[in-house]
Short mmCIF file of C-alpha atoms and ligand atoms in Angstrom, two decimals:
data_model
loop_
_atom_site.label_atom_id
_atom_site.label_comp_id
_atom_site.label_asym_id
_atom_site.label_seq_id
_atom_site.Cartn_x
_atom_site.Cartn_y
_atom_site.Cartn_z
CA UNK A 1184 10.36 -1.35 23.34
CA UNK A 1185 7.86 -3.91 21.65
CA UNK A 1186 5.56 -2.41 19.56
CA UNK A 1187 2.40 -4.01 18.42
CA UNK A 1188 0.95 -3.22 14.64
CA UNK A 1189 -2.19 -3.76 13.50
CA UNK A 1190 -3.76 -3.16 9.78
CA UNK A 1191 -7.32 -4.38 9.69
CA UNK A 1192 -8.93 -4.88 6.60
CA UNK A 1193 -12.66 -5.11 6.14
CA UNK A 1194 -12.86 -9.04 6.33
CA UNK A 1195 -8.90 -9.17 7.47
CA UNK A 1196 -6.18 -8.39 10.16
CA UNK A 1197 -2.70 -8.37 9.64
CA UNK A 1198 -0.11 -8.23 12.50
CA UNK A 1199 2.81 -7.66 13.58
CA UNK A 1200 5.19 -7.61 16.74
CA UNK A 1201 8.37 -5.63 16.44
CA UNK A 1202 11.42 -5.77 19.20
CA UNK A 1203 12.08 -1.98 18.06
CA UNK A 1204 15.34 -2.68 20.56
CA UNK A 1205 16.81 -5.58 18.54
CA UNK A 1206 15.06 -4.47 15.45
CA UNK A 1207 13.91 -7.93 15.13
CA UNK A 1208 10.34 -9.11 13.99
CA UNK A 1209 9.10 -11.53 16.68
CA UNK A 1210 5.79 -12.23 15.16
CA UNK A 1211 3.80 -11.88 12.24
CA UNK A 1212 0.29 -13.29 11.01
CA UNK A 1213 -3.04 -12.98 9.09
CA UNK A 1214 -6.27 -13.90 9.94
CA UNK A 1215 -8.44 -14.03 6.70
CA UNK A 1216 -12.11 -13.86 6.12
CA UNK A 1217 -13.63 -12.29 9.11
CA UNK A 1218 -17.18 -12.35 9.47
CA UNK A 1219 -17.47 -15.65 7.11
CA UNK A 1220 -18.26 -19.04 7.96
CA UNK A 1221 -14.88 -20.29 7.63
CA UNK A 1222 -11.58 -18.37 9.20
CA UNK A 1223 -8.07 -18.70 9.02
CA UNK A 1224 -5.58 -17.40 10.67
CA UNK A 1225 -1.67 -17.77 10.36
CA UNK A 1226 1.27 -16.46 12.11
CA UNK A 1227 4.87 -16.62 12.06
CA UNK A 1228 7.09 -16.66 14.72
CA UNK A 1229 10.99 -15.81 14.63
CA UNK A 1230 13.22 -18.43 15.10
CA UNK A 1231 13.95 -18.85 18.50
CA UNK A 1232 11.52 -16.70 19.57
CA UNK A 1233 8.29 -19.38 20.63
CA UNK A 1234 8.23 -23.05 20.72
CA UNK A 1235 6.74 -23.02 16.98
CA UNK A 1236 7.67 -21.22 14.82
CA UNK A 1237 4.24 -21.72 12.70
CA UNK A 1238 0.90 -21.63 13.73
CA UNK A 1239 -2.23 -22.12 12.18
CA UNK A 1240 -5.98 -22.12 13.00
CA UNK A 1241 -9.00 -22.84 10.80
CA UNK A 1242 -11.86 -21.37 12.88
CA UNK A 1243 -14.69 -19.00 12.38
CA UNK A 1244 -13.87 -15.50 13.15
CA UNK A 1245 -17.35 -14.09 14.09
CA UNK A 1246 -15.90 -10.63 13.85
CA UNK A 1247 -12.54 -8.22 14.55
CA UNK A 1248 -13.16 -8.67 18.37
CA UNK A 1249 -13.04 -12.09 18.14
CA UNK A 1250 -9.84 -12.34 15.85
CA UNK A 1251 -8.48 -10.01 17.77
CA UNK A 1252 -8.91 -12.06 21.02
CA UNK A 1253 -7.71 -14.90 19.31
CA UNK A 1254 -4.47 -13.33 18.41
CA UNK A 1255 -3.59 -11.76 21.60
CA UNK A 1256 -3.46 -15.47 23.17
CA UNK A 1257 -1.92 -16.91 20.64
CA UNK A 1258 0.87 -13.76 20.51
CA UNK A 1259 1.25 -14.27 24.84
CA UNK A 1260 0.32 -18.25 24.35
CA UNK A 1261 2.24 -20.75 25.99
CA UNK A 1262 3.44 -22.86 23.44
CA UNK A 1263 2.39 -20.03 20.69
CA UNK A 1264 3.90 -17.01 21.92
CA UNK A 1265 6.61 -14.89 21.54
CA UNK A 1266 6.04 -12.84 24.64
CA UNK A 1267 4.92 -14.26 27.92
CA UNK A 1268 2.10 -11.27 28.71
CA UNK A 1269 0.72 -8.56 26.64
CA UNK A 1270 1.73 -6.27 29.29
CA UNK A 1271 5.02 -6.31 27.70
CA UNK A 1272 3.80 -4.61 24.73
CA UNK A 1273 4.88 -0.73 25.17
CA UNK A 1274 2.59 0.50 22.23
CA UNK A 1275 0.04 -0.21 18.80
CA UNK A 1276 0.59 1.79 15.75
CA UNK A 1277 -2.58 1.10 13.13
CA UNK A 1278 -2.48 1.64 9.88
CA UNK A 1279 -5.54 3.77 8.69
CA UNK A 1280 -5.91 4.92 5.19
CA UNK A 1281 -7.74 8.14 5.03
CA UNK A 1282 -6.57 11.07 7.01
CA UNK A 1283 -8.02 13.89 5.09
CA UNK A 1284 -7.53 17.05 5.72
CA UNK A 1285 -7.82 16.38 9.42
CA UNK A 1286 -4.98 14.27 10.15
CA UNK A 1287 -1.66 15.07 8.70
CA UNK A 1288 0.61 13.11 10.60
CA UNK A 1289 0.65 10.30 12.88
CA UNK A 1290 -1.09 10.77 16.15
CA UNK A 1291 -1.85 9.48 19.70
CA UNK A 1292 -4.94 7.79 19.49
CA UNK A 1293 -7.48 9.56 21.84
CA UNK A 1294 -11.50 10.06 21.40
CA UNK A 1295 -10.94 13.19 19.33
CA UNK A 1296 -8.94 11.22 17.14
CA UNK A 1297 -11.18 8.31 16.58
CA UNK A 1298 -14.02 10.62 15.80
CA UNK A 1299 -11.89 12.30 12.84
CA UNK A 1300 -11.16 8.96 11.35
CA UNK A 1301 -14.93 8.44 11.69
CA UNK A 1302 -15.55 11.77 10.00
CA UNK A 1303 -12.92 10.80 7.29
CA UNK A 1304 -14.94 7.39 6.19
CA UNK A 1305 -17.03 9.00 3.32
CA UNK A 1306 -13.58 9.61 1.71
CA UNK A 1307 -12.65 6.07 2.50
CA UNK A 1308 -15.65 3.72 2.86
CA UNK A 1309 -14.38 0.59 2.57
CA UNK A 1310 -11.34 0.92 4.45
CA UNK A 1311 -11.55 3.45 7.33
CA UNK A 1312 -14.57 2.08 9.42
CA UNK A 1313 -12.43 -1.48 9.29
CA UNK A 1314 -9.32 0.48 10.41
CA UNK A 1315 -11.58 1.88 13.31
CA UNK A 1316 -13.18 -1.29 14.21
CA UNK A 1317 -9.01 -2.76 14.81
CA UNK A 1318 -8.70 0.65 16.98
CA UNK A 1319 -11.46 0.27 19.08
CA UNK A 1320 -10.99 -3.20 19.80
CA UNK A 1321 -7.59 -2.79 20.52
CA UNK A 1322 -8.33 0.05 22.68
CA UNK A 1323 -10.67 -1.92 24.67
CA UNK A 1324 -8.30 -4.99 24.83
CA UNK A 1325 -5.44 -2.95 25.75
CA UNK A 1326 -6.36 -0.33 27.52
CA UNK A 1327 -3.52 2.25 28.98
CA UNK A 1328 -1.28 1.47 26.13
CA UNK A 1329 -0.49 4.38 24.16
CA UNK A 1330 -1.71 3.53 20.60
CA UNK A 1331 -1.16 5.85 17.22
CA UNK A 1332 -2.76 5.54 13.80
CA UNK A 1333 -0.56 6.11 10.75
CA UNK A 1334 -2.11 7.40 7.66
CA UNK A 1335 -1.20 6.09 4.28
CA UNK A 1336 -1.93 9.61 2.97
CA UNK A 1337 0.63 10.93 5.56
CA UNK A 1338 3.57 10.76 2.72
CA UNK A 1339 1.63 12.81 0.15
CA UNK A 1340 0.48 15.95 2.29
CA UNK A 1341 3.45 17.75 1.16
CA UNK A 1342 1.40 17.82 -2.28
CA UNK A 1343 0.96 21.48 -3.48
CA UNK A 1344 -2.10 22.27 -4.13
CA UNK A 1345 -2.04 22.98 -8.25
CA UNK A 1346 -1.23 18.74 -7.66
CA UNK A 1347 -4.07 17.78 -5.25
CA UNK A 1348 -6.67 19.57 -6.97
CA UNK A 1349 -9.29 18.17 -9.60
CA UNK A 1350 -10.27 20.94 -11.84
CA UNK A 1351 -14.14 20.37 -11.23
CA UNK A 1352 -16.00 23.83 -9.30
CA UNK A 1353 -13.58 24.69 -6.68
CA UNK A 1354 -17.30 24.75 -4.22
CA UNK A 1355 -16.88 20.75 -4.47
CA UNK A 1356 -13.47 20.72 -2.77
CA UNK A 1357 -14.06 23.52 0.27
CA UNK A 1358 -17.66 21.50 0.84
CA UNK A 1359 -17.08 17.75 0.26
CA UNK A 1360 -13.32 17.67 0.75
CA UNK A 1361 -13.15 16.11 -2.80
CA UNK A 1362 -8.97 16.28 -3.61
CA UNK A 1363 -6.71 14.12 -4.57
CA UNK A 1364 -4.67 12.72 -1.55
CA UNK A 1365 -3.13 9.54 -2.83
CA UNK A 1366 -2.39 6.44 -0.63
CA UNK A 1367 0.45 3.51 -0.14
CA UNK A 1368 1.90 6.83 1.61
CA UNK A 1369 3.79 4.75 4.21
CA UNK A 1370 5.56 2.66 1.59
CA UNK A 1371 6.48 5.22 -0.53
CA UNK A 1372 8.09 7.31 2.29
CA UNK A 1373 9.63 3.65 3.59
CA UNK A 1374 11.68 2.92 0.32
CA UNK A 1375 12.31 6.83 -0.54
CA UNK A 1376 14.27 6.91 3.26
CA UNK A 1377 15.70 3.90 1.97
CA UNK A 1378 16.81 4.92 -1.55
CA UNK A 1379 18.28 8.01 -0.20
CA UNK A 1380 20.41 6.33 1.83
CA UNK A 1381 21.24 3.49 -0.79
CA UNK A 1382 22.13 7.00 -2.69
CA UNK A 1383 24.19 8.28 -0.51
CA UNK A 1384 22.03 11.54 -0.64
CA UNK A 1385 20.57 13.23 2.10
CA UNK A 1386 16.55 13.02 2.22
CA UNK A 1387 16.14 15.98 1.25
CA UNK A 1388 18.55 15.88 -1.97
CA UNK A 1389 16.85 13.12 -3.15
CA UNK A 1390 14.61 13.35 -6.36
CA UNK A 1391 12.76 9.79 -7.38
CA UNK A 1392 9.92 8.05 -8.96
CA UNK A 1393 8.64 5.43 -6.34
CA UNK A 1394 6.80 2.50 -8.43
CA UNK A 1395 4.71 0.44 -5.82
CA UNK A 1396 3.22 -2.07 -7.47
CA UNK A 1397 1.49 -4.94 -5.90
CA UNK A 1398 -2.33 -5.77 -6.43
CA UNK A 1399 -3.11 -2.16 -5.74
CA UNK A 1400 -0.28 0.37 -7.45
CA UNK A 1401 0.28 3.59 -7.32
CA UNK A 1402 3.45 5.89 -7.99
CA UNK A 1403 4.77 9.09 -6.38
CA UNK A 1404 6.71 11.76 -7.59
CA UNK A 1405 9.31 12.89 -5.23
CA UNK A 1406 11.30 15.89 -5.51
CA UNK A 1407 13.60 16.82 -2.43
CA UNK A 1408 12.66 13.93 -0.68
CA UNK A 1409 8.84 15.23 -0.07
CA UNK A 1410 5.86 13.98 -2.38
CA UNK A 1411 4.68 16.54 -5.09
CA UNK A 1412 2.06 13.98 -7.01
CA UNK A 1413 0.90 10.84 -6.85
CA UNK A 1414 -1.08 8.54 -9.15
CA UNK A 1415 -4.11 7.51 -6.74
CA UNK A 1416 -6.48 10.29 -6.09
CA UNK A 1417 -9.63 10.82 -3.84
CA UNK A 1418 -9.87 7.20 -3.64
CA UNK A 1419 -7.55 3.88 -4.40
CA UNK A 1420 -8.82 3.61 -7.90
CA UNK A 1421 -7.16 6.15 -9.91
CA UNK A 1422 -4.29 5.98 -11.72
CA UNK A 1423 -2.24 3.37 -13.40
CA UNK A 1424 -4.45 -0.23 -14.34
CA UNK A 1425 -4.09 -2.38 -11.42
CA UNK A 1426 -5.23 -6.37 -10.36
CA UNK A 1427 -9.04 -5.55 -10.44
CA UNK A 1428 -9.05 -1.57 -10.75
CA UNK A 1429 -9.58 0.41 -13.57
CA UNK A 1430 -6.77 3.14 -12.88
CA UNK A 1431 -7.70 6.03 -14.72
CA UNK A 1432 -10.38 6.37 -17.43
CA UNK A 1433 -12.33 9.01 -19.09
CA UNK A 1434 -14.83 10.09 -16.20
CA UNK A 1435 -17.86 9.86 -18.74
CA UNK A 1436 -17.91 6.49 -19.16
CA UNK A 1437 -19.60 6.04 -15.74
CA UNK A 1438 -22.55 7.62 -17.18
CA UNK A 1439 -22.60 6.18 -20.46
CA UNK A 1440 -22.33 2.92 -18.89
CA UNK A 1441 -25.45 3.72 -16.15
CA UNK A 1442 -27.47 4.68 -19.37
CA UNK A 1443 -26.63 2.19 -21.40
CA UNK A 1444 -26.28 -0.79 -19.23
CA UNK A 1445 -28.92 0.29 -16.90
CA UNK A 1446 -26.47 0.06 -13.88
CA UNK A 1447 -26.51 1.17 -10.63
CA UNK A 1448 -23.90 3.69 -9.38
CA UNK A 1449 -22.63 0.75 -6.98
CA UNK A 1450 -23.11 -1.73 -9.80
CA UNK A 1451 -20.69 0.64 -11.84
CA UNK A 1452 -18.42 0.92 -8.77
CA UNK A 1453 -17.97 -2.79 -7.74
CA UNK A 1454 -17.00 -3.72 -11.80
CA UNK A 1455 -14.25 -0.72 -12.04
CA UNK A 1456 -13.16 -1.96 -8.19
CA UNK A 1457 -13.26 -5.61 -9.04
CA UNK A 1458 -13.97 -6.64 -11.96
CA UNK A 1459 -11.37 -4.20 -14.01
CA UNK A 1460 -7.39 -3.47 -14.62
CA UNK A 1461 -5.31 -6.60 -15.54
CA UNK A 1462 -8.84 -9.06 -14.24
CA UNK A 1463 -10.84 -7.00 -16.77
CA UNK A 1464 -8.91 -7.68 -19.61
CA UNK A 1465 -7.33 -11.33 -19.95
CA UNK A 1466 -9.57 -12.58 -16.22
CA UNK A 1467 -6.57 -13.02 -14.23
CA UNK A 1468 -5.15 -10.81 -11.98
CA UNK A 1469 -2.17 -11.96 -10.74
CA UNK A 1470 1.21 -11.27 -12.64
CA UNK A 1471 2.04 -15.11 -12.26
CA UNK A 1472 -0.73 -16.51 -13.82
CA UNK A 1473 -0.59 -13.29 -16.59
CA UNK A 1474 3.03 -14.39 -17.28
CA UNK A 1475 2.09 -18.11 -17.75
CA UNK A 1476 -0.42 -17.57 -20.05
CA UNK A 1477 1.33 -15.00 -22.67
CA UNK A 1478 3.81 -18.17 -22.81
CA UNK A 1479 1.47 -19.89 -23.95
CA UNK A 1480 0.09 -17.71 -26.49
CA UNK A 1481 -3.08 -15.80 -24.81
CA UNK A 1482 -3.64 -12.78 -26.79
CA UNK A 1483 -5.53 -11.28 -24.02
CA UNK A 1484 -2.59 -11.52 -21.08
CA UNK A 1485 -0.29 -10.19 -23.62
CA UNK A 1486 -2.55 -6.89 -24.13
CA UNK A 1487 -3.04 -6.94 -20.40
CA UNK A 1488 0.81 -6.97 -19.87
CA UNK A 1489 1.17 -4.13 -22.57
CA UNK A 1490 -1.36 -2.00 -21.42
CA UNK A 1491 0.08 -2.52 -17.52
CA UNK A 1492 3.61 -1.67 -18.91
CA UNK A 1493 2.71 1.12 -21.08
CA UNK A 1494 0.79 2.65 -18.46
CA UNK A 1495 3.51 3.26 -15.91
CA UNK A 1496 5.76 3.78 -18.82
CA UNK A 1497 3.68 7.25 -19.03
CA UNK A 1498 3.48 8.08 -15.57
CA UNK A 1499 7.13 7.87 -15.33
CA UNK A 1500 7.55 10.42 -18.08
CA UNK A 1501 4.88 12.77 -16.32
CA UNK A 1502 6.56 12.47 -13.12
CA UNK A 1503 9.92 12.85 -14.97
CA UNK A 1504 9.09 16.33 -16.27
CA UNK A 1505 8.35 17.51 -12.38
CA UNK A 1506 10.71 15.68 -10.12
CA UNK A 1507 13.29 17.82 -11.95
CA UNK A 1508 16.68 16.05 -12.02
CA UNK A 1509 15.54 12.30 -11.16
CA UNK A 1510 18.26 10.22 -9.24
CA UNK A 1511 16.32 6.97 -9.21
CA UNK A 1512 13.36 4.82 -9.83
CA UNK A 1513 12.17 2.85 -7.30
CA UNK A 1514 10.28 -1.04 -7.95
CA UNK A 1515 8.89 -1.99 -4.30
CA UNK A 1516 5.49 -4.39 -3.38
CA UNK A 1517 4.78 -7.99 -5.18
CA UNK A 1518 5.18 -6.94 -8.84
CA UNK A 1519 8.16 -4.33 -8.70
CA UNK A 1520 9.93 -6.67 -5.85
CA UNK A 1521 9.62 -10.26 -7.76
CA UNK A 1522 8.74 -9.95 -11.36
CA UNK A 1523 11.92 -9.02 -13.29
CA UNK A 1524 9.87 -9.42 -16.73
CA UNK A 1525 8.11 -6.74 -15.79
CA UNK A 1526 10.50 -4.34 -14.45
CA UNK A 1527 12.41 -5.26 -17.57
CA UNK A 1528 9.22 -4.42 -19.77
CA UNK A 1529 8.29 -0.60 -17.82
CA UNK A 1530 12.27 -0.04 -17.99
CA UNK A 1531 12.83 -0.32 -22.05
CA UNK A 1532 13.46 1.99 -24.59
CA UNK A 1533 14.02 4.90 -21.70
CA UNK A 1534 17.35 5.39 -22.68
CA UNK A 1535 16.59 8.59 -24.21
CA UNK A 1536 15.86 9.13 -20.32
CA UNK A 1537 18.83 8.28 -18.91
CA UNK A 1538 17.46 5.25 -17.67
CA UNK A 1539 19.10 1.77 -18.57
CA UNK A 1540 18.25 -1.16 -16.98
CA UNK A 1541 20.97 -4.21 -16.59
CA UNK A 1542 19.47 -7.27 -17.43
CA UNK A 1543 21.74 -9.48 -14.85
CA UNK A 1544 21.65 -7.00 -12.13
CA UNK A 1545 17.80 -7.07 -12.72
CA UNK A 1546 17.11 -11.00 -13.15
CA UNK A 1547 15.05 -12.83 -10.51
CA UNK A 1548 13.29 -11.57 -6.93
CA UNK A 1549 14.90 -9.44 -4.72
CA UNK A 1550 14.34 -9.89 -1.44
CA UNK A 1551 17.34 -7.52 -0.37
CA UNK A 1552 17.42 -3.74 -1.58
CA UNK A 1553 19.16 -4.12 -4.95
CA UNK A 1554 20.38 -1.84 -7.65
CA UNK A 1555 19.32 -2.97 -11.21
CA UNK A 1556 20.62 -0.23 -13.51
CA UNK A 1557 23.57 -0.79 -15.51
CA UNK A 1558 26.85 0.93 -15.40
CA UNK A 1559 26.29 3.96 -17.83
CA UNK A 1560 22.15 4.38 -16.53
CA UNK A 1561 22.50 8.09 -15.63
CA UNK A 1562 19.21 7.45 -13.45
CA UNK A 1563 19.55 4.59 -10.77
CA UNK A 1564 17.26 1.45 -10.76
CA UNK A 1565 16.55 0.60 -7.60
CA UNK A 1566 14.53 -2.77 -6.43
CA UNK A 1567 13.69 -1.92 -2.34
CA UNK A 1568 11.45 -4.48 -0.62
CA UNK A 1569 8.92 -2.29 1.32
CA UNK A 1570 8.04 -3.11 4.83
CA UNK A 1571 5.33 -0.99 5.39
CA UNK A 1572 5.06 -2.44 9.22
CA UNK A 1573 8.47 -1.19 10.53
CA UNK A 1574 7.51 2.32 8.81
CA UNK A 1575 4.23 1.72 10.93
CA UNK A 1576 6.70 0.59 14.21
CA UNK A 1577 8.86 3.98 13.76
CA UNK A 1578 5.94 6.45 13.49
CA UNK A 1579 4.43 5.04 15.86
CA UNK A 1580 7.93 5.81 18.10
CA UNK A 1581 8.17 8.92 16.31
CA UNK A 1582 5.26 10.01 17.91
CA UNK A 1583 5.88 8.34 21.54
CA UNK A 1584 9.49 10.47 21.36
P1 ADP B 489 -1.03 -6.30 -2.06
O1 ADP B 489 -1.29 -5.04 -2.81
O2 ADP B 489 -2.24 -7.15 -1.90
O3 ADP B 489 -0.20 -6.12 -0.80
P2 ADP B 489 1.37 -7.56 -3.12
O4 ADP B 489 2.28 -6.41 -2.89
O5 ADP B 489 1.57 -8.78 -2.31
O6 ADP B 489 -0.14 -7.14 -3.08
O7 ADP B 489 1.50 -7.95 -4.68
C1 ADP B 489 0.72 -8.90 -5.29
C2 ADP B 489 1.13 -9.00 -6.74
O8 ADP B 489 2.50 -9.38 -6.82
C3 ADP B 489 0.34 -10.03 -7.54
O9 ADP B 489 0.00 -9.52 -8.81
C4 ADP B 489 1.35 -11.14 -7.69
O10 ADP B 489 1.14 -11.85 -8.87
C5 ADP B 489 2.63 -10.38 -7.81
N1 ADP B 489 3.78 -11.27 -7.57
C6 ADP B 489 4.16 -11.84 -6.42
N2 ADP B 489 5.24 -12.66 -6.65
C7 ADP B 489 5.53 -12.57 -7.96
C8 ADP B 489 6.50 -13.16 -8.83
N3 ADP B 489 7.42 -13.99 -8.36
N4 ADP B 489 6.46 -12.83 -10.13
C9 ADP B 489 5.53 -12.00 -10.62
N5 ADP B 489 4.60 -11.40 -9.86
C10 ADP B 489 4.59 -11.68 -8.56
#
């Protein structure tokens, strides 16, 4: 069974082909800026598997259509390819980010469904009309293969509702669908399957605090092996300080700022969207280049790096106090999988918590699931790469089955 999956981004598509069989990853690329004068696209191809094993293309992508014709030839290409016809591919599971209150699970893409994802976009305008444009060209390009969207707020419907609700009048909710419903759902359900295994503990034993932090980060609460809160809310922007996002901040600064800076509501949302979090403080936004400079002394990266650390450091201790017993934390995405500084940092002075980390155990990337606590940490550490495409891959069989 090959399965084909596809996460398209506004200006982006990422791909992969999985051998669901073998369990193997036969391809996997990016094309970049769709849409702009200049294009890229890489891919990857297994070892063995095609007669390179790198390929890439610096071309204008005019739009998804054409990127996505472009990367079915080069995926069944001659020289390129790691399968000799795209009739081998059995099925396409898409990543789409808002399901609302619609689409709880993953589904068989038919018309029905495509018009609830369309109905879902004011929740989810920048990323849900790119997730449909991927659909409907793959639809068109592959028609009669069964294809299945997967919902990164899948993972966090098992939120009760005295979690999902925002205490503004209750009217705003039943008419505009205004909750919270959180997101990165298919990596945090990837690495908590993971952890309770790692554990030893049945899914449903399992109680954790799932840290994914990459350029977007969010953290789930997990109690019984089912979500119960989240830090992201209506949208991607809430919660702890991320690359270029805010993260949570008193609502009535968006106001005071449109009075006093005479800004526009989308002036006010593109600078908490890209122009805040770590970016907004010290003007860097990746953990690299924020780690470079507080070695060499810039005040600014250090406060960024304090404020990042302390942030999670208080979402762990709200999560703590409703996970009930916790069993584990989970690091997973760029930061929590390769930045051992600042696991080290979020992981200090919680030994009150029962949570030690080992500073050996913890040094350096991971790029295996790793346990990072030491000996006498009552709560496990746990460092699980996430691989949000094979969770994709096994819906999308899930759903087939
Ligand atoms: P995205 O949310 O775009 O998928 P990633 O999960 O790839 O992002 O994470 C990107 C983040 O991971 C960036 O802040 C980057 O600096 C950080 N990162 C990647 N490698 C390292 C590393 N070796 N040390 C510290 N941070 C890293």
């Amino acid at each position: 069974m090959k399965i084909f999956v596809i996460n398209s981004g506004s200006s982006s598509l990422k791909y992969q082909l999985l051998d669901m069989e073998s369990g193997s990853v036969m391809a996997t690329g990016l094309v970049e800026r769709i849409g702009e004068p200049t294009g890229k696209l890489t891919q990857k191809n297994w070892p063995g598997e095609a007669k390179q094993a790198e390929v890439e293309r610096e071309m204008p992508f005019p739009n998804h259509h054409a990127a996505m014709h472009t990367v079915v030839d080069l995926v069944a290409g001659q020289d390129t390819g790691v399968i000799a016809s795209t009739s081998e591919i059995d099925a396409i599971g898409h990543r789409v980010v808002q399901g609302g209150e619609t689409l709880f699970t993953s589904v068989l893409i038919d018309d029905d469904v495509v018009a609830k994802i369309r109905a879902n976009c004011p929740l989810s305008p920048l990323h849900n009309p790119a997730n449909l444009v991927g659909i409907e060209v793959a639809r068109e390009l592959f028609a009669g293969v069964p294809q299945v969207a997967v919902f990164d707020t899948e993972f966090h419907q098992t939120m009760p509702p005295h979690a999902f609700t925002y205490a503004i009048p209750y009217e705003l909710y039943t008419e505009l669908k205004i909750r919270r419903y959180g997101f990165h759902g298919t990596s945090h359900r990837y690495v908590t399957e993971q952890a309770a295994g790692l554990l030893g503990k049945s899914l449903n034993e399992v109680n954790l605090i799932t840290l994914h932090l990459g350029n977007g980060c969010s953290m789930a609460a997990v109690r019984g092996g089912k979500c119960i809160d989240t830090s992201m809310g209506l949208t991607p922007l809430s919660g702890v300080m991320m690359g270029t996002r805010s993260g949570d901040i008193d609502p009535a600064i968006l106001p005071f700022l449109m009075k006093e800076k005479k800004w526009s509501m989308e002036q006010v949302d593109a600078v908490l969207n890209k122009q805040s979090g770590l970016k907004g403080i010290c003007g860097m936004n990746d953990m690299r280049d924020i780690h470079a400079a507080v070695a060499k002394g810039d005040k600014r990266a250090a406060l960024a790096l304090d404020m990042f650390v302390y942030q999670i450091k208080k979402f762990i201790g709200a999560f703590y106090a409703v996970t009930g017993p916790l069993d584990a934390l989970v690091f997973t995405a760029g930061i929590g999988e390769n930045d051992d500084v600042t696991r080290s940092r979020i992981c200090a002075d919680l030994e009150h918590l029962g949570i030690q980390i080992d500073q050996k155990r913890n040094a350096g990337r991971k790029k295996s699931a790793t346990a990072v606590h030491a000996d006498q940490s009552k709560v496990s550490i746990l460092v699980i790469p996430t691989n949000e495409e094979l969770a994709i891959a096994r819906a999308t069989l899930g759903v087939l089955k």
